[in-house]
PDB file of C-alpha atoms in Angstrom:
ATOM      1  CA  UNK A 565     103.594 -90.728  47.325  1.00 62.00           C
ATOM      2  CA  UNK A 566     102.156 -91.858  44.308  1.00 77.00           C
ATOM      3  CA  UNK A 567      98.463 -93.149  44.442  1.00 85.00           C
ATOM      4  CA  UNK A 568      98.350 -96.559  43.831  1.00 89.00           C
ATOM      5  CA  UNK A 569      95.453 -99.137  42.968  1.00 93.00           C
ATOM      6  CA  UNK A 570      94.617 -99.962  46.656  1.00 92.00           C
ATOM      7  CA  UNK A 571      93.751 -96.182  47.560  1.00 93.00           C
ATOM      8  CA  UNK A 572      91.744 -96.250  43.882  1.00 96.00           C
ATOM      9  CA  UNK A 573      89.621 -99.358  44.290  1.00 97.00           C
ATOM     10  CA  UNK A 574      87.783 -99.440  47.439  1.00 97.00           C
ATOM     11  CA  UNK A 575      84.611-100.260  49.255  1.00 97.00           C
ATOM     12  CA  UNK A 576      83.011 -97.693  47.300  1.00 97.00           C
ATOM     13  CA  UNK A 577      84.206 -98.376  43.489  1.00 98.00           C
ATOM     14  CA  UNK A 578      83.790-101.817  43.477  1.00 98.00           C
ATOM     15  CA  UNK A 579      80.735-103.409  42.552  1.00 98.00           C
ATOM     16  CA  UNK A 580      80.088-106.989  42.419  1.00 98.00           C
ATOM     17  CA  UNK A 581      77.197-109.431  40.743  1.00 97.00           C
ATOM     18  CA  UNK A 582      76.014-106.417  38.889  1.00 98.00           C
ATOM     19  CA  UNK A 583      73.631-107.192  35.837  1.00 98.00           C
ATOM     20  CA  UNK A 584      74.261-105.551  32.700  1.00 98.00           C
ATOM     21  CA  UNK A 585      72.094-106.223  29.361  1.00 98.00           C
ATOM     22  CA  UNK A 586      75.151-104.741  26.999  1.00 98.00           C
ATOM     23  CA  UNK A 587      78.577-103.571  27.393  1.00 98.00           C
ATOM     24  CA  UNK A 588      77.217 -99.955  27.115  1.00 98.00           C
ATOM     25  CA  UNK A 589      75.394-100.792  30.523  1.00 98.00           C
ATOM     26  CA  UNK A 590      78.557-102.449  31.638  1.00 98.00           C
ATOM     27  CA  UNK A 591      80.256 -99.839  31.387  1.00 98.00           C
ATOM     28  CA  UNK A 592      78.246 -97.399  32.913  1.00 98.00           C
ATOM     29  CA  UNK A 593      77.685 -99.220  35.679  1.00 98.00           C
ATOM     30  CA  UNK A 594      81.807 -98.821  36.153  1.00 98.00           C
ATOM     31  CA  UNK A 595      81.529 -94.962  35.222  1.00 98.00           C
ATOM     32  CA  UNK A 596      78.289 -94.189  37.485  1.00 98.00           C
ATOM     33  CA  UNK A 597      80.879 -95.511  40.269  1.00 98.00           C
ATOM     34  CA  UNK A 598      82.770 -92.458  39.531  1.00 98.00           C
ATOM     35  CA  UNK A 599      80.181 -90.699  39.516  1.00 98.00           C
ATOM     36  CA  UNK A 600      79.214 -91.474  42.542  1.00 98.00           C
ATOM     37  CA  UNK A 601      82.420 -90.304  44.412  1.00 98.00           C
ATOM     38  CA  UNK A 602      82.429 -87.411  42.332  1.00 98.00           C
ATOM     39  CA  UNK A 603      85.726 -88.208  40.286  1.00 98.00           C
ATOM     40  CA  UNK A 604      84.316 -87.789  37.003  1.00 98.00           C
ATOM     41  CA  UNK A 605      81.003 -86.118  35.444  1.00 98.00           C
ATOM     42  CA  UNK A 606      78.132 -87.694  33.531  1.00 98.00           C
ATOM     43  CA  UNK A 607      79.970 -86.630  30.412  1.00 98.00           C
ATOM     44  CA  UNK A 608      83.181 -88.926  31.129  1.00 98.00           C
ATOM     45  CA  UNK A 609      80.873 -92.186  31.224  1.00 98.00           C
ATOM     46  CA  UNK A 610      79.598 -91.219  27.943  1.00 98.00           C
ATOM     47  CA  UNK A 611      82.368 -90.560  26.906  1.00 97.00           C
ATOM     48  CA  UNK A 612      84.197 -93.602  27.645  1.00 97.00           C
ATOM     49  CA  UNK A 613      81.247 -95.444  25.655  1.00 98.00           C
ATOM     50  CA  UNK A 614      82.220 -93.094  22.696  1.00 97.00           C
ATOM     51  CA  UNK A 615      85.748 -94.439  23.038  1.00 95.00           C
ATOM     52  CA  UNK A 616      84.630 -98.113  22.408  1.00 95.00           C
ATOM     53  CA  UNK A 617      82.048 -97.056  19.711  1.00 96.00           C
ATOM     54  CA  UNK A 618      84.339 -94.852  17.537  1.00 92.00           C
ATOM     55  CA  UNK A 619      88.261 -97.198  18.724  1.00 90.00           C
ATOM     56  CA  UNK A 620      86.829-100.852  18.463  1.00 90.00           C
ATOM     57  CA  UNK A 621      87.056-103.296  21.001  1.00 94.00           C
ATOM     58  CA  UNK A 622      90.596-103.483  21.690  1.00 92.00           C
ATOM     59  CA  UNK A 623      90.250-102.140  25.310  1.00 93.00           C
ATOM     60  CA  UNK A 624      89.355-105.471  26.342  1.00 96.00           C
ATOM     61  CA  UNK A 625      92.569-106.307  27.136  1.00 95.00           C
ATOM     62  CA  UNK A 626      92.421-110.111  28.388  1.00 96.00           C
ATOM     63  CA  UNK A 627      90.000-113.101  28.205  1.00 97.00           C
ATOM     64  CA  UNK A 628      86.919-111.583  30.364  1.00 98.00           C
ATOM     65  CA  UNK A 629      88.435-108.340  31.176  1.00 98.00           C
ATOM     66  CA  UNK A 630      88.008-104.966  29.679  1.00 97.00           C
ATOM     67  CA  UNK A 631      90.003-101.595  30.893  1.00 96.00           C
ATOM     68  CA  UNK A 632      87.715 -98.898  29.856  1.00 96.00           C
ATOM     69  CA  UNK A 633      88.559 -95.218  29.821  1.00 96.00           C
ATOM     70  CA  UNK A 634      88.158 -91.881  28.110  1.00 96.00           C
ATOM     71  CA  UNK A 635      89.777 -88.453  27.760  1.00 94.00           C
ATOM     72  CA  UNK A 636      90.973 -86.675  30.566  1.00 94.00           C
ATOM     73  CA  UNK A 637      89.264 -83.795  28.805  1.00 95.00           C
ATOM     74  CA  UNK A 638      86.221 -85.362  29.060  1.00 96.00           C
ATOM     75  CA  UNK A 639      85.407 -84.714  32.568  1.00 97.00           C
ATOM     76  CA  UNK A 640      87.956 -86.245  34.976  1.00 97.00           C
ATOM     77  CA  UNK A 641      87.709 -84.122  38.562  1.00 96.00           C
ATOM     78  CA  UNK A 642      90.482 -86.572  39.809  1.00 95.00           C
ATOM     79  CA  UNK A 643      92.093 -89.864  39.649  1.00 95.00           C
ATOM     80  CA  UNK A 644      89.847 -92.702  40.191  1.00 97.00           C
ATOM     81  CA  UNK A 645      89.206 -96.419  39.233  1.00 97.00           C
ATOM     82  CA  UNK A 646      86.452 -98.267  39.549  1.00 98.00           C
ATOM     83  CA  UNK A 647      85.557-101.942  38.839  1.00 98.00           C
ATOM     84  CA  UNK A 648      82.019-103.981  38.113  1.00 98.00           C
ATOM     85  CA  UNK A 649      81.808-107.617  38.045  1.00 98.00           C
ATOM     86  CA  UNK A 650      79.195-109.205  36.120  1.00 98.00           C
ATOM     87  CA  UNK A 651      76.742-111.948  36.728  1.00 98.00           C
ATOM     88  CA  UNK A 652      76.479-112.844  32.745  1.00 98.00           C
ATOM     89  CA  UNK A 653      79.389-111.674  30.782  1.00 98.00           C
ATOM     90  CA  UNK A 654      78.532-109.321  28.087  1.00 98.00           C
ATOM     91  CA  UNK A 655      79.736-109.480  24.349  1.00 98.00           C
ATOM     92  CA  UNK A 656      82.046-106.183  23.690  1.00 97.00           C
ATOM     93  CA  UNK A 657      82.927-107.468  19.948  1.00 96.00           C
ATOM     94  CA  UNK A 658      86.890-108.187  20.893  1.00 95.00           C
ATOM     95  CA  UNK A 659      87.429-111.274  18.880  1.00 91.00           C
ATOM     96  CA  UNK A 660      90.270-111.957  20.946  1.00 90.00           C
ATOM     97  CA  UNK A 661      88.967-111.365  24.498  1.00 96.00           C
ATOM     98  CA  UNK A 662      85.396-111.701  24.898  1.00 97.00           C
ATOM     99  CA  UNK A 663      82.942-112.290  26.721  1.00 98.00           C
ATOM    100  CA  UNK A 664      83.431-109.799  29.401  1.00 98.00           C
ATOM    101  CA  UNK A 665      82.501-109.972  33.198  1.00 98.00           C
ATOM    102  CA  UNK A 666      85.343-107.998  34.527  1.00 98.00           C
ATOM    103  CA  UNK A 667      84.791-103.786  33.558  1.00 98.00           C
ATOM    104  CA  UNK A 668      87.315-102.069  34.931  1.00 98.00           C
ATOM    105  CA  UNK A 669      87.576 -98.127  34.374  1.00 97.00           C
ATOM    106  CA  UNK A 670      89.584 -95.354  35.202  1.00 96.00           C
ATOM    107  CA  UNK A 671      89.566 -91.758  34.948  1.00 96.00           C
ATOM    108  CA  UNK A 672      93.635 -90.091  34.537  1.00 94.00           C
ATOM    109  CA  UNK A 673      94.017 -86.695  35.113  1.00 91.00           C
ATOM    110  CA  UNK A 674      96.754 -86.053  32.424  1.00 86.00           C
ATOM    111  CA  UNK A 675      99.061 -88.716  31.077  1.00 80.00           C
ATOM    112  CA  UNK A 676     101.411 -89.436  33.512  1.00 81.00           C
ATOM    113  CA  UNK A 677      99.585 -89.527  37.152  1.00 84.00           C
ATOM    114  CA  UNK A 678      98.047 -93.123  36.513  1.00 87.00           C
ATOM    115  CA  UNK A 679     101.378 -94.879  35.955  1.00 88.00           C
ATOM    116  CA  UNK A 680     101.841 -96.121  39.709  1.00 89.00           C
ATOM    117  CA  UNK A 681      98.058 -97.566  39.836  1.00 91.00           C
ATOM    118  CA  UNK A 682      98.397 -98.704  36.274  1.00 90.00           C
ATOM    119  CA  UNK A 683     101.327-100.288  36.565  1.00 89.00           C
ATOM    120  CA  UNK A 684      99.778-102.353  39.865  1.00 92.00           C
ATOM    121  CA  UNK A 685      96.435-103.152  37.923  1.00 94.00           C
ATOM    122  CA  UNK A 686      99.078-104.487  35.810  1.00 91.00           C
ATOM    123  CA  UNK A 687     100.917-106.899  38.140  1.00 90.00           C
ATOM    124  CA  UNK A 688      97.334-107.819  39.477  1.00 94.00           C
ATOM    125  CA  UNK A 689      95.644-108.732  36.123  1.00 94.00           C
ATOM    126  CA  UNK A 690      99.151-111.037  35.274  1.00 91.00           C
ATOM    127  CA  UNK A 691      98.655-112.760  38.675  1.00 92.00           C
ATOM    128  CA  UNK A 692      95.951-115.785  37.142  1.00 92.00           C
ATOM    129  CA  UNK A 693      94.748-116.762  41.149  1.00 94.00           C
ATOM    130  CA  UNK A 694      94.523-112.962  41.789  1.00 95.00           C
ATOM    131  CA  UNK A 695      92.160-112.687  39.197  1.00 96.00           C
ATOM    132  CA  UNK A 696      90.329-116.046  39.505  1.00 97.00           C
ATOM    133  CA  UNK A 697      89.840-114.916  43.307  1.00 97.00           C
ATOM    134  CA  UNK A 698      88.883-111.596  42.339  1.00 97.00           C
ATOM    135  CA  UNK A 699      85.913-113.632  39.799  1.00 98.00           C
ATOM    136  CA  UNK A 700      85.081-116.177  42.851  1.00 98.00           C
ATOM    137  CA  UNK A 701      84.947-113.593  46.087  1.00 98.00           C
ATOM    138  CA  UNK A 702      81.909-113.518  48.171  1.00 97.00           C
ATOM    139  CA  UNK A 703      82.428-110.071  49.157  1.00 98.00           C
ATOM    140  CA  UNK A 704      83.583-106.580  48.431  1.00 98.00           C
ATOM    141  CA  UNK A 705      85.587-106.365  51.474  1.00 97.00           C
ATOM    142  CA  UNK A 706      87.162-109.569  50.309  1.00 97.00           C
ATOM    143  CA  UNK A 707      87.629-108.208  46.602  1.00 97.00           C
ATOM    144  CA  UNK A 708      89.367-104.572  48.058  1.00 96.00           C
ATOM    145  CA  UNK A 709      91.851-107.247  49.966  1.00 95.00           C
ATOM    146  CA  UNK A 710      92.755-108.997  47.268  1.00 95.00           C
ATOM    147  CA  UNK A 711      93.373-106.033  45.114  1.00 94.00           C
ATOM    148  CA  UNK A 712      95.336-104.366  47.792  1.00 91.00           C
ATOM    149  CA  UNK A 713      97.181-107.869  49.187  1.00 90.00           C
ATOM    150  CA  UNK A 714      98.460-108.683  44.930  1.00 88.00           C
ATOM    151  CA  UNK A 715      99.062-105.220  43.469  1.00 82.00           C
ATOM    152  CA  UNK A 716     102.120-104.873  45.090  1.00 69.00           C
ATOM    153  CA  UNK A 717     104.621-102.393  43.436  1.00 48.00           C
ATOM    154  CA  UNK A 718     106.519-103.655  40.362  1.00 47.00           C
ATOM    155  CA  UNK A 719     109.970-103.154  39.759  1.00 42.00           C
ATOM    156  CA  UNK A 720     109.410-101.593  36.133  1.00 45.00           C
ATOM    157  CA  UNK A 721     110.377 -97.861  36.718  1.00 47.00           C
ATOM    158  CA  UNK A 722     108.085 -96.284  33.781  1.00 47.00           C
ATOM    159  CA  UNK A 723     110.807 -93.363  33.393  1.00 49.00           C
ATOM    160  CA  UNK A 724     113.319 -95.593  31.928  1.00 43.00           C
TER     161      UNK A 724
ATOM    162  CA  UNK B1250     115.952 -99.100  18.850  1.00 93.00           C
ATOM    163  CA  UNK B1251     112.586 -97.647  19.120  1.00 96.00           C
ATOM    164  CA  UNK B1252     109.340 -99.721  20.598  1.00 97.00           C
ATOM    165  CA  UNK B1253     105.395 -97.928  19.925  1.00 97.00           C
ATOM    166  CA  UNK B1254     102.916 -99.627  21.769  1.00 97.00           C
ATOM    167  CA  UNK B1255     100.010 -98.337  20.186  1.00 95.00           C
ATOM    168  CA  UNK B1256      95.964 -98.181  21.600  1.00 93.00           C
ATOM    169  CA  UNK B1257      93.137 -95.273  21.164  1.00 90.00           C
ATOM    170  CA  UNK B1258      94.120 -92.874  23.420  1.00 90.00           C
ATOM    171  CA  UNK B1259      97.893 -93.456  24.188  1.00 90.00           C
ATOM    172  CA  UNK B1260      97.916 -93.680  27.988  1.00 89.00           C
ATOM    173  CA  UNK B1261      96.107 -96.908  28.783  1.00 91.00           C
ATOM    174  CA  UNK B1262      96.376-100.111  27.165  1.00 91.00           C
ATOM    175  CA  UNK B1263      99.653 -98.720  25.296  1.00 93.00           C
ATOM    176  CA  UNK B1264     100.688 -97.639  28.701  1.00 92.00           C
ATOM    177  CA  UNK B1265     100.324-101.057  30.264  1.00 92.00           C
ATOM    178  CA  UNK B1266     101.707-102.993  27.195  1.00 94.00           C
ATOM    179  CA  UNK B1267     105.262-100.205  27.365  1.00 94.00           C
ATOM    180  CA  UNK B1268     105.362-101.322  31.355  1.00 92.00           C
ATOM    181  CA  UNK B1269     105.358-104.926  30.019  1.00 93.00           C
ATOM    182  CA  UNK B1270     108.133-104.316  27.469  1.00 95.00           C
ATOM    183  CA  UNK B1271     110.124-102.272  29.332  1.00 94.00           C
ATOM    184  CA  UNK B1272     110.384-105.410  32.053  1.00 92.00           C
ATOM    185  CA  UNK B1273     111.353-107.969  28.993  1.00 93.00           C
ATOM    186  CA  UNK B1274     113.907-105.242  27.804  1.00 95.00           C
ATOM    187  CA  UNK B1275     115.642-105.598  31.203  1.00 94.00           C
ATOM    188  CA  UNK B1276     115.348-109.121  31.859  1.00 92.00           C
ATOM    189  CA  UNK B1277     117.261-109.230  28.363  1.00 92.00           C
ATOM    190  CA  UNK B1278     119.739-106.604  29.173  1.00 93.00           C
ATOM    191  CA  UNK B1279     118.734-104.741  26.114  1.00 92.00           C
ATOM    192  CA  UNK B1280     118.206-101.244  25.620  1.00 92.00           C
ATOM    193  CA  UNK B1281     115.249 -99.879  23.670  1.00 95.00           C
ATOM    194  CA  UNK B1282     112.948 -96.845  23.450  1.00 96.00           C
ATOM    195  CA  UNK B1283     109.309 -97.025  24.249  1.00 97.00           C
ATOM    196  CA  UNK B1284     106.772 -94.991  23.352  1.00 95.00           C
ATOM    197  CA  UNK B1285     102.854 -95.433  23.783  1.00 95.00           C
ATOM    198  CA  UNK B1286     101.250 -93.855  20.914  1.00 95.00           C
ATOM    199  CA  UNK B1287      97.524 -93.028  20.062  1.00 93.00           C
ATOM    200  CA  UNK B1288      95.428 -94.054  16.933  1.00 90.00           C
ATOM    201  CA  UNK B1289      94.896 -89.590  16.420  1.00 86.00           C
ATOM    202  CA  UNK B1290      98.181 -89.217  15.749  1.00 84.00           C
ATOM    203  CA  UNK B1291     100.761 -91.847  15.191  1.00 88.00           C
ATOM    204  CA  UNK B1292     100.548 -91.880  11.553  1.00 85.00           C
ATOM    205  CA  UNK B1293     103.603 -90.592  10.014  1.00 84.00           C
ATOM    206  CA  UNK B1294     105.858 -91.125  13.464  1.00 90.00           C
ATOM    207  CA  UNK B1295     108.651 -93.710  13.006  1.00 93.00           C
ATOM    208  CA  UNK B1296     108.823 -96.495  15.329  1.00 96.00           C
ATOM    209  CA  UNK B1297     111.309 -99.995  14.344  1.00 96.00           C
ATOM    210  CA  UNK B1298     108.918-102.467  16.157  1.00 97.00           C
ATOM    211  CA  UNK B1299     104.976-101.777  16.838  1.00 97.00           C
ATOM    212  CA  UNK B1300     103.031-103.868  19.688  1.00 97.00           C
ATOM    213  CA  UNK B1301      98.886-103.508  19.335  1.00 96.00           C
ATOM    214  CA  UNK B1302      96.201-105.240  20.624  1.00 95.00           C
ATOM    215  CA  UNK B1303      95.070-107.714  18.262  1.00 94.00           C
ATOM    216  CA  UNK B1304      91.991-105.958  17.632  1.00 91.00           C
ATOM    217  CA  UNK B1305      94.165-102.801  15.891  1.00 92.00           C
ATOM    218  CA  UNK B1306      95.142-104.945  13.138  1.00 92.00           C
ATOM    219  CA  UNK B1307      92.911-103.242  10.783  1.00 90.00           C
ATOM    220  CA  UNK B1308      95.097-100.195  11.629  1.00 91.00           C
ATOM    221  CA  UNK B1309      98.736-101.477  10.735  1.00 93.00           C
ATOM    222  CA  UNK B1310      98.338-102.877   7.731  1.00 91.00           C
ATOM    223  CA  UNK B1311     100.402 -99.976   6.342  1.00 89.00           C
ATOM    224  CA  UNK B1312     102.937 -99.378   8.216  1.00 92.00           C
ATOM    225  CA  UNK B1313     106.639-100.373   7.416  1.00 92.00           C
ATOM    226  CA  UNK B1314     107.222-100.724  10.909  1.00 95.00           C
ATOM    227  CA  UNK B1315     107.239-104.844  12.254  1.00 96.00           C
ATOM    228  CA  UNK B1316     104.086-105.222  13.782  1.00 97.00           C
ATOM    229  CA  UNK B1317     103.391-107.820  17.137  1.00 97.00           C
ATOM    230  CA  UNK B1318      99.894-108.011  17.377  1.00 97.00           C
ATOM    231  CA  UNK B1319      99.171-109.638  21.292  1.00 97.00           C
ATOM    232  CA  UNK B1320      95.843-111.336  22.196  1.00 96.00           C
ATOM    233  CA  UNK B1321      96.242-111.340  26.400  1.00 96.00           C
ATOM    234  CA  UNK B1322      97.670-107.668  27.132  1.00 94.00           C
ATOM    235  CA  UNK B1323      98.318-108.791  30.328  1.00 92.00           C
ATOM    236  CA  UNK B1324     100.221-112.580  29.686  1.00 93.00           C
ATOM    237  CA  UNK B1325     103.425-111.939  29.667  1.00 89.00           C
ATOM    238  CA  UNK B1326     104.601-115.248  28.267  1.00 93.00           C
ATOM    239  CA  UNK B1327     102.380-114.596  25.153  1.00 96.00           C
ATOM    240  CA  UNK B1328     104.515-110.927  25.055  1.00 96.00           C
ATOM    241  CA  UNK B1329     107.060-112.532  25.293  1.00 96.00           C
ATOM    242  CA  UNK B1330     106.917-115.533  22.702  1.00 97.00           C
ATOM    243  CA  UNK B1331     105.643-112.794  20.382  1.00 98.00           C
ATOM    244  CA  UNK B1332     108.104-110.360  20.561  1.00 97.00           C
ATOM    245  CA  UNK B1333     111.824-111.878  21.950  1.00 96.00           C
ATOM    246  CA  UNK B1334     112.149-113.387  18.492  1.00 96.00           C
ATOM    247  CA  UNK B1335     111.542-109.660  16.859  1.00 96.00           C
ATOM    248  CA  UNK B1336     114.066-108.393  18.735  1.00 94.00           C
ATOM    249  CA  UNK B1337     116.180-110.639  18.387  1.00 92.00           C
ATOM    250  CA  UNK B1338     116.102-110.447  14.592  1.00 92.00           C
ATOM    251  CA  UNK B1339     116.126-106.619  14.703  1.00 88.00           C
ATOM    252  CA  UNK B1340     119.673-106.859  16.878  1.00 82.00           C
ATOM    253  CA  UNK B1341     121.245-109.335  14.521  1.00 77.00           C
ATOM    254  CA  UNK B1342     120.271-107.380  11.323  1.00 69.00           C
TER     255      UNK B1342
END
């Protein structure tokens, strides 16, 4: 069985009304997550901070919501995703997208193992009352049910 | 028919835009290639249709490729609008 986003985003790798003075501290927040549940190393969060320094902005992939990531080479022990809601949004420089209070981030372990939770993140993100629930929830319990109850597999096989 | 989504690193954004076109290829029946490619190497690769964040613009301006640049990766009706009419134009020519 493929992992999917429910088994990635749980209890432990979500993080709600967090306070971040920058989108470097926004996305650390996300990485030290990983950190945390020993998925990644120190070196991945910095890494994924190079990404947006040296790439641009374009990782912040819809109005309020950035999808932040590095290298697998970069320090990935395994799979992992992790999300950090914001109090105050935080400018990331995306002139189409910002200001960000969503940082989601994930770790891939080559380029192929993600798909399945990608591809659910996916039909989450496109779901407008999954994410304005996601934004409003009281709870992390309540966030890890939304995520699991509207990430339902797609139909899109990504082998075609 | 060959589709590059393009972002940094080739396996996320680009990954989640080529799950998004592959869906609007089958609701239209039509048969394409898609490829996620990464700003390291996809400069000399061929590709008949490019989709980017809007914030790669700076990076196509070359290309001879036809570029859809999306705002909302994840609004399919904007993917849609943007790039039905490309292919569209790309079958009939």
């Amino acid at each position: 069985m493929a992992v999917g986003l429910g088994d990635l985003l749980t209890e432990k790798t979500i993080k709600l009304n967090a306070q971040a003075a920058d989108w470097r501290e926004s996305v650390r927040l996300a990485g030290e997550l990983l950190v945390a549940v020993n998925a990644v190393s120190p070196s991945y969060v910095e890494g994924m901070i190079r990404v947006v320094e040296e790439l641009g902005p374009y990782m912040v992939v819809a109005p309020g919501i950035a999808l932040a990531h590095a290298r697998p080479e970069d320090g990935v022990q395994r799979m992992c995703m992790s999300l950090v809601r914001l109090v105050s949004p935080v400018e990331f420089g995306s002139r189409a997208n910002d200001p960000v209070d969503l940082v989601f981030a994930f770790g891939a372990e080559d380029k192929q193992g993600h798909i399945q939770a990608l591809q659910e993140l996916a039909v989450f993100l496109q779901n407008e009352d999954a994410v304005t629930a996601l934004r409003q929830c009281d709870s992390v319990q309540e966030a890890v049910q939304l995520i699991r109850d509207y990430s339902r597999k797609g139909e899109v096989d990504p082998t075609d | 028919m060959k589709i590059a989504t393009l972002c940094g690193m080739g396996f996320g954004t680009s990954m989640m835009l080529k799950l998004f076109i592959l869906e609007i290829l089958k609701d239209l029946n039509m048969k394409a290639e898609v490829v996620p490619w990464d700003l390291g190497t996809f400069k000399g690769q061929q590709a008949d249709i490019i989709v980017a964040p809007m914030d790669m613009e700076m990076h196509l301006r070359s290309t001879s490729a036809k570029v859809v640049l999306i705002r909302n990766l994840v609004d399919k009706q904007e993917l849609r609008s943007k790039l039905v009419p490309v292919l569209e134009a790309y079958q009939g020519s």
